[in-house]
mmCIF file of C-alpha atoms in Angstrom:
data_model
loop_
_atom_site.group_PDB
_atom_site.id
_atom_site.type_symbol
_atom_site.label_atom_id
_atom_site.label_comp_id
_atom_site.label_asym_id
_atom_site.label_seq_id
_atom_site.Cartn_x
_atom_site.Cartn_y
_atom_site.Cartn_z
ATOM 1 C CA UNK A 1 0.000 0.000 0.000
ATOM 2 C CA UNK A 2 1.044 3.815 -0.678
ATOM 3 C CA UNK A 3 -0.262 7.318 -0.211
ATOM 4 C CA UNK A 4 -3.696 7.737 0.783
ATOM 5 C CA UNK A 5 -4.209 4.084 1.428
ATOM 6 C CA UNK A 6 -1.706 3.543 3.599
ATOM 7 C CA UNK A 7 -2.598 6.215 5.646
ATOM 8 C CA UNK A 8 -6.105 5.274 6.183
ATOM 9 C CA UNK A 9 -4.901 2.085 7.099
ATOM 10 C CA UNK A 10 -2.621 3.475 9.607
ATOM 11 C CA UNK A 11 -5.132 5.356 10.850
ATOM 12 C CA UNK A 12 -7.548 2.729 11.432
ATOM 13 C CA UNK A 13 -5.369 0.866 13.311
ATOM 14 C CA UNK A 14 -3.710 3.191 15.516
ATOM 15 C CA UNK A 15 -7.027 5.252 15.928
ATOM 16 C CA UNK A 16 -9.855 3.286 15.150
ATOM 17 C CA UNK A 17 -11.111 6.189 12.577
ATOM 18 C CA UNK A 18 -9.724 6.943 9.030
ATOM 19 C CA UNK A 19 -10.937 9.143 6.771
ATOM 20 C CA UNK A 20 -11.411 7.657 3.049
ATOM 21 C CA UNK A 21 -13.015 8.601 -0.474
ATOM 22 C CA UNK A 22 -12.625 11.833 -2.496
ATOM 23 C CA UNK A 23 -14.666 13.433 0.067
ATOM 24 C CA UNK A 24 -12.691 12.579 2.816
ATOM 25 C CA UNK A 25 -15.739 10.439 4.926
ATOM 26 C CA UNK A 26 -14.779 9.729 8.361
ATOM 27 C CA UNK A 27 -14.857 5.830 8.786
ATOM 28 C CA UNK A 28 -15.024 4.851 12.472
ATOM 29 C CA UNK A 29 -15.033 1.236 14.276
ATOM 30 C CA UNK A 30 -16.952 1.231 17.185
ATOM 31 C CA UNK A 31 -15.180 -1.714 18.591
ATOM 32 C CA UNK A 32 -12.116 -3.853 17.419
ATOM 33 C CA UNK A 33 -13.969 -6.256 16.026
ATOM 34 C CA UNK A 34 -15.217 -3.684 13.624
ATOM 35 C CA UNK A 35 -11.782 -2.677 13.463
ATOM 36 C CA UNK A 36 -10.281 -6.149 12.282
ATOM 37 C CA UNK A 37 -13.037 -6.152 9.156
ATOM 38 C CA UNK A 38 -12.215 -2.308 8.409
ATOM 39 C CA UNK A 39 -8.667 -3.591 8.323
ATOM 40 C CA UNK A 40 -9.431 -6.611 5.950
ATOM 41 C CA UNK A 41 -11.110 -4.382 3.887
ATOM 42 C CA UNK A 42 -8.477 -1.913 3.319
ATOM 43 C CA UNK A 43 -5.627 -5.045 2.869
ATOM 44 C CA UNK A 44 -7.334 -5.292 -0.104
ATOM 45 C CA UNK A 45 -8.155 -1.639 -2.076
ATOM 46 C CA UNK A 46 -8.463 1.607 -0.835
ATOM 47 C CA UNK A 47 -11.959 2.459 -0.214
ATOM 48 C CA UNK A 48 -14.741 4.459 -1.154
ATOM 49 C CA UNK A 49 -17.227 6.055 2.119
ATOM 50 C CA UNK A 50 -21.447 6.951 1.063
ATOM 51 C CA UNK A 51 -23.827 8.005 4.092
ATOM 52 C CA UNK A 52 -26.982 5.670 3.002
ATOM 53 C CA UNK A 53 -29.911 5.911 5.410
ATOM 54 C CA UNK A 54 -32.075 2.383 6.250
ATOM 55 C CA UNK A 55 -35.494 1.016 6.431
ATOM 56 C CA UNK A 56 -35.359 2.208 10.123
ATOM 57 C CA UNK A 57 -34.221 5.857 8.922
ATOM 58 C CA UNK A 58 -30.790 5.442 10.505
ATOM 59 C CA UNK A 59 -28.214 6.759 9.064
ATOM 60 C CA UNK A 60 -25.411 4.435 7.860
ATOM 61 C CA UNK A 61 -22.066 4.342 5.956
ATOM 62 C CA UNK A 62 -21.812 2.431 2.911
ATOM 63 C CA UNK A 63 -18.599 1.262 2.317
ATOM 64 C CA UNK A 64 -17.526 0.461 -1.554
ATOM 65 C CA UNK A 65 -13.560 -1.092 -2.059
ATOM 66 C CA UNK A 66 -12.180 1.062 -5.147
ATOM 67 C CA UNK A 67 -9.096 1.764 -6.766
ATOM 68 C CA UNK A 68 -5.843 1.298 -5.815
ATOM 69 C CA UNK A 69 -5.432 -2.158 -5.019
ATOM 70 C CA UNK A 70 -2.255 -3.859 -4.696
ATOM 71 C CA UNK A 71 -3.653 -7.419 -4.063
ATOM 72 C CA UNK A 72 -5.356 -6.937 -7.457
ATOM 73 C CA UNK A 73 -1.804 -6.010 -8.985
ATOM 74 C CA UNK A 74 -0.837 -9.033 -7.486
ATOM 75 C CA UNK A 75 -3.558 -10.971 -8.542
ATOM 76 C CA UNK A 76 -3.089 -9.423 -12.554
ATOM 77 C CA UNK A 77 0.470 -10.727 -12.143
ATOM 78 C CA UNK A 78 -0.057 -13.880 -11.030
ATOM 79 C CA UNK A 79 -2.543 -14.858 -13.828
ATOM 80 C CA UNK A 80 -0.196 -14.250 -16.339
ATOM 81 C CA UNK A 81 2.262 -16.531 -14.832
ATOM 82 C CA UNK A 82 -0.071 -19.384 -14.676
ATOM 83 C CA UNK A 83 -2.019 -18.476 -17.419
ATOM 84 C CA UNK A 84 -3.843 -21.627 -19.334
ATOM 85 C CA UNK A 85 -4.063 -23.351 -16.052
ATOM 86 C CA UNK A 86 -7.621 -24.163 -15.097
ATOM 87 C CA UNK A 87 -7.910 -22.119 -11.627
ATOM 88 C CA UNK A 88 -10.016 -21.216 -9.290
ATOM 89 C CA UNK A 89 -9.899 -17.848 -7.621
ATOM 90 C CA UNK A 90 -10.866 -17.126 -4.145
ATOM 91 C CA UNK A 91 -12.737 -14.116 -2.715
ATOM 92 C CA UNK A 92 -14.231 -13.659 0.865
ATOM 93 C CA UNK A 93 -16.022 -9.995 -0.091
ATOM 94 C CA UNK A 94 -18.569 -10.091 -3.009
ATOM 95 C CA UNK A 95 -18.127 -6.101 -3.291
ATOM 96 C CA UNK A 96 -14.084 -6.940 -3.935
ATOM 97 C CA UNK A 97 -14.983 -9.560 -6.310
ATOM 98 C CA UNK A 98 -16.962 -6.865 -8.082
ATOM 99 C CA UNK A 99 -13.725 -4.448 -8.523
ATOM 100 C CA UNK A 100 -11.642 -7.944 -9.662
ATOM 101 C CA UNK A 101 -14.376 -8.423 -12.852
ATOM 102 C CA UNK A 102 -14.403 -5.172 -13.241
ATOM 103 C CA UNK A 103 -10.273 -5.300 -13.761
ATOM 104 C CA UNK A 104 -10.523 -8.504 -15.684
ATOM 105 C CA UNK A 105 -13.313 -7.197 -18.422
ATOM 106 C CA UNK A 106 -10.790 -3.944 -18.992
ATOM 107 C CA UNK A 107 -7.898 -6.814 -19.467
ATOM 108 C CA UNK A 108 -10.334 -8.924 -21.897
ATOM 109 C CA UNK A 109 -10.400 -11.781 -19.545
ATOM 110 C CA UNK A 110 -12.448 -14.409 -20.034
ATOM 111 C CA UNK A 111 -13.758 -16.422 -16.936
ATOM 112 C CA UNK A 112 -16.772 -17.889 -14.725
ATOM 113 C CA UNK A 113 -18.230 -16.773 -11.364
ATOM 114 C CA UNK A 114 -20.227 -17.924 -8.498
ATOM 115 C CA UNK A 115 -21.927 -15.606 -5.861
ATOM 116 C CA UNK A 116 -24.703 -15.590 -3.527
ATOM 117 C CA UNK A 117 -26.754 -13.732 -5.470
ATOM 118 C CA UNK A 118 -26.985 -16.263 -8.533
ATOM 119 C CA UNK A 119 -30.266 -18.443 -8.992
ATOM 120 C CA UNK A 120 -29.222 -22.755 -8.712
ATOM 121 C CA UNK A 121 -29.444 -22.762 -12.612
ATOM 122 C CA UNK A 122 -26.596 -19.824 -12.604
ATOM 123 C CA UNK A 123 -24.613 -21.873 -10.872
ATOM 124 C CA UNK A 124 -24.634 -24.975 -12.512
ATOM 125 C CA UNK A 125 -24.041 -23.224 -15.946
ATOM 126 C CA UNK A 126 -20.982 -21.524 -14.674
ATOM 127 C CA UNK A 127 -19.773 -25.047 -13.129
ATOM 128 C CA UNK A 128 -20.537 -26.574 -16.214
ATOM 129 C CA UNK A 129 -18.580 -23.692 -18.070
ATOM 130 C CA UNK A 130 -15.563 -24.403 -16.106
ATOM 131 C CA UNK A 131 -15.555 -27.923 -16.030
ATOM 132 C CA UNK A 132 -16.348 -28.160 -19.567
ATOM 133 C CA UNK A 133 -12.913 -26.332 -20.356
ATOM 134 C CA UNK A 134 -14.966 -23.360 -21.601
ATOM 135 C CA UNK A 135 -13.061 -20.584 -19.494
ATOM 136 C CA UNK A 136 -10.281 -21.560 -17.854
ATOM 137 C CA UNK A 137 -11.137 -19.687 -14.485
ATOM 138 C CA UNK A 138 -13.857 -19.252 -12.445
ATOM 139 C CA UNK A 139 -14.373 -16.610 -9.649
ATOM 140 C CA UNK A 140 -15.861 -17.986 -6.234
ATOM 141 C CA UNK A 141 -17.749 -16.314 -3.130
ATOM 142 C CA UNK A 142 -16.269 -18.286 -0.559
ATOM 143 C CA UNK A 143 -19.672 -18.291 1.480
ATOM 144 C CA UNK A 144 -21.907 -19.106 -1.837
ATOM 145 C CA UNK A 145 -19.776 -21.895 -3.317
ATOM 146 C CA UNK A 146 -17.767 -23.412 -0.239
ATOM 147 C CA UNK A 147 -20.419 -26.183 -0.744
ATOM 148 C CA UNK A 148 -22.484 -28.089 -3.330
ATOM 149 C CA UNK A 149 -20.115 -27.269 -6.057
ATOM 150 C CA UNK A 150 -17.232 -29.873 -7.910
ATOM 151 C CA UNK A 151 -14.990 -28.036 -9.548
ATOM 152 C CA UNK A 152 -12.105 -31.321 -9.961
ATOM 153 C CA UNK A 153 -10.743 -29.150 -13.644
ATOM 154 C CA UNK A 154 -8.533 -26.874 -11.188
ATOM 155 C CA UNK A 155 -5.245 -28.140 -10.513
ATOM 156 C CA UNK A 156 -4.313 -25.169 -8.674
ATOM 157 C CA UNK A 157 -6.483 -22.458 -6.544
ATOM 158 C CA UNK A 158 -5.861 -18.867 -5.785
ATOM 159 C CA UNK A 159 -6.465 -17.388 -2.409
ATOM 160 C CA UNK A 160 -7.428 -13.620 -2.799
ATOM 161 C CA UNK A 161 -8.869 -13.465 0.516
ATOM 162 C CA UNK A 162 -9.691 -15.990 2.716
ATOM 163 C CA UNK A 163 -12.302 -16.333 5.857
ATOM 164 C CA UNK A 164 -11.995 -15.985 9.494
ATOM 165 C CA UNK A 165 -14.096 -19.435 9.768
ATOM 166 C CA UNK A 166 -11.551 -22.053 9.796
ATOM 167 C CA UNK A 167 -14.889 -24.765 8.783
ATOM 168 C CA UNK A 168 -15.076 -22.664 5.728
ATOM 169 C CA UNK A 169 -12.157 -22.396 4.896
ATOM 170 C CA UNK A 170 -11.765 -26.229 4.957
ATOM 171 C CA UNK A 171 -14.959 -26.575 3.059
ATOM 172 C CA UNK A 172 -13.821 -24.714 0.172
ATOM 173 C CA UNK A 173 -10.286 -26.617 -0.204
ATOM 174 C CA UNK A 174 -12.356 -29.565 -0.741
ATOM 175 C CA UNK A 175 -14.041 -28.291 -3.844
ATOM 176 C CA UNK A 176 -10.879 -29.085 -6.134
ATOM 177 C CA UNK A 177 -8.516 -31.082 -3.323
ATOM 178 C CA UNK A 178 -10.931 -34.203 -2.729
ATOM 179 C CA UNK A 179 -11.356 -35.528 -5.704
ATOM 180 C CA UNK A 180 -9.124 -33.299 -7.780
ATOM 181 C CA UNK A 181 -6.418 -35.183 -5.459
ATOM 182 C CA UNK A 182 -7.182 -38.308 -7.660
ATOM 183 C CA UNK A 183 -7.347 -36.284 -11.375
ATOM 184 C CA UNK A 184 -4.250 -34.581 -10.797
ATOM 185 C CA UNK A 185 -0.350 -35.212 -10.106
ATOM 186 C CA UNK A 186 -0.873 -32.169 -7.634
ATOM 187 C CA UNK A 187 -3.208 -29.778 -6.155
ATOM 188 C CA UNK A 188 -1.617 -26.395 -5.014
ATOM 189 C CA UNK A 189 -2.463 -22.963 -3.961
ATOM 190 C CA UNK A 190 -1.223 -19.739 -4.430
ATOM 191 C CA UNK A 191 -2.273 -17.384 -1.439
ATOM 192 C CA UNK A 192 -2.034 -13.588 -1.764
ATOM 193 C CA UNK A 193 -1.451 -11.559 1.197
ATOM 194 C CA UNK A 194 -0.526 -7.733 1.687
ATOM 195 C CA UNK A 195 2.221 -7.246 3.648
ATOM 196 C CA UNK A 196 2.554 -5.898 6.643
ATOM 197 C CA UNK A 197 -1.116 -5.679 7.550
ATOM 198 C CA UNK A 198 -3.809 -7.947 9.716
ATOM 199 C CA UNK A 199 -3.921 -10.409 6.710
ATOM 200 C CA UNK A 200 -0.618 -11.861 8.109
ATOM 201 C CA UNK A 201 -2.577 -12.130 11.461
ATOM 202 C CA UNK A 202 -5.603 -14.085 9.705
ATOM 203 C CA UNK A 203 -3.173 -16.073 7.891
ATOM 204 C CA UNK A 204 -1.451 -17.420 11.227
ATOM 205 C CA UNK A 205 -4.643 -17.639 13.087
ATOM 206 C CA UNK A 206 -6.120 -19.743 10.650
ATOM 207 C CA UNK A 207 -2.826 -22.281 11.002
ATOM 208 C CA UNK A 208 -2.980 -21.955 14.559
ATOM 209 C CA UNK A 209 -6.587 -22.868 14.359
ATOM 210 C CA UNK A 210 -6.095 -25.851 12.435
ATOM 211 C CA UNK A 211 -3.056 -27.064 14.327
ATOM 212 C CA UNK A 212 -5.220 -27.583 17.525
ATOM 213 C CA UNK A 213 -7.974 -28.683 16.009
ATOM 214 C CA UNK A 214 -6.367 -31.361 14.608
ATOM 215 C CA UNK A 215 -4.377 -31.616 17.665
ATOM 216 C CA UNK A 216 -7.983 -32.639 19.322
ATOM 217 C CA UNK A 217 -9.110 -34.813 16.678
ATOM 218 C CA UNK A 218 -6.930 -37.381 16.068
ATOM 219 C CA UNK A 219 -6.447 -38.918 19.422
ATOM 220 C CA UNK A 220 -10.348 -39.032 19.262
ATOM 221 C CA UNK A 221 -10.069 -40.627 15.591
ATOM 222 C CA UNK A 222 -7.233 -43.063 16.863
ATOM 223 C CA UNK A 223 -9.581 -44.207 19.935
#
């Protein structure tokens, strides 16, 4: 991160407040919980701030990820180095998925999605688009396609974000890894982290996570 989007996510962290967007909105966390996603957010792009109001007349601030965005440099890169490989590519925000297509249709980049907003028969065609070798990569909601989906083409997997829910996490691996495991020599994946912000954190949370977990299981499994 540089400028204006390192700042604001200085800001956030040392003050809990940042302000972000051309007219200079004044994003607050109200607790560090709040914090921690405001920080995951900004890993990712800088940001853009609107004051919506709700149903209940409240007023609320809409927060959109925008332009810059190193992890979608990153991301850019990366494709080109594994480009022809059947992939899938992994996002935990929908709205950051958004600014990804809209970086891939300036690039010309043909691929398939999967989000929580699509109807069952969506879904399936864009399966069936990948599988069928019709785009090489398809773009996946972690929460919206962690289950019910086979996608076995994909030798390799792209983390552009990943969850703080360790059971999702390990229910999306399984989409290519389970059977995929049997189709291909390997299975690997390339995560994508910025540095120096809470996405190392995550990352070493989630291992830590896993490690006792696991740590708890198998004596059970053994027994």
């Amino acid at each position: 991160m540089k400028g204006k989007h390192l700042k604001a996510y200085n800001d956030m962290k040392k003050q809990l407040m940042a302000e972000t967007g051309e007219d200079n909105v004044v994003l607050f966390a109200q607790n560090h919980m709040v914090k921690a996603g405001r920080l995951k957010q900004l890993a990712q792009s800088y940001i853009e701030t609107a004051v919506t109001t709700n149903d209940e007349g409240e007023e609320e601030i809409e927060v959109t990820p925008i332009e810059p965005s190193p992890k979608l440099d990153l991301l850019m890169d990366t494709l080109q180095d594994v480009e022809g490989t059947p992939l899938l590519v992994w996002f935990d925000s929908v709205k950051f998925m958004r600014l990804a297509q809209a970086r891939l249709d300036k690039e010309g980049t043909k691929y398939a999605l999967i989000d929580g907003s699509m109807s069952a028969e969506k879904r399936y065609q864009a399966v069936q688009a990948f599988q069928g070798g019709e785009v090489d990569m398809i773009l996946l909601s972690i929460h919206a396609a962690a289950e019910g989906v086979t996608l076995t083409r994909a030798p390799l997997a792209i983390d552009v974000e990943r969850s703080w829910s360790l059971l999702l996490e390990d229910q999306r691996r399984k989409r290519n890894n389970r059977i995929g495991s049997e189709i291909h020599d390997e299975i690997r994946t390339i995560v994508l982290m910025t540095k120096d912000t809470i996405e190392e954190d995550q990352f070493a949370d989630l291992a830590q996570k896993r490690e006792t977990r696991d740590q708890v299981i198998s004596p059970l499994s053994v027994s």
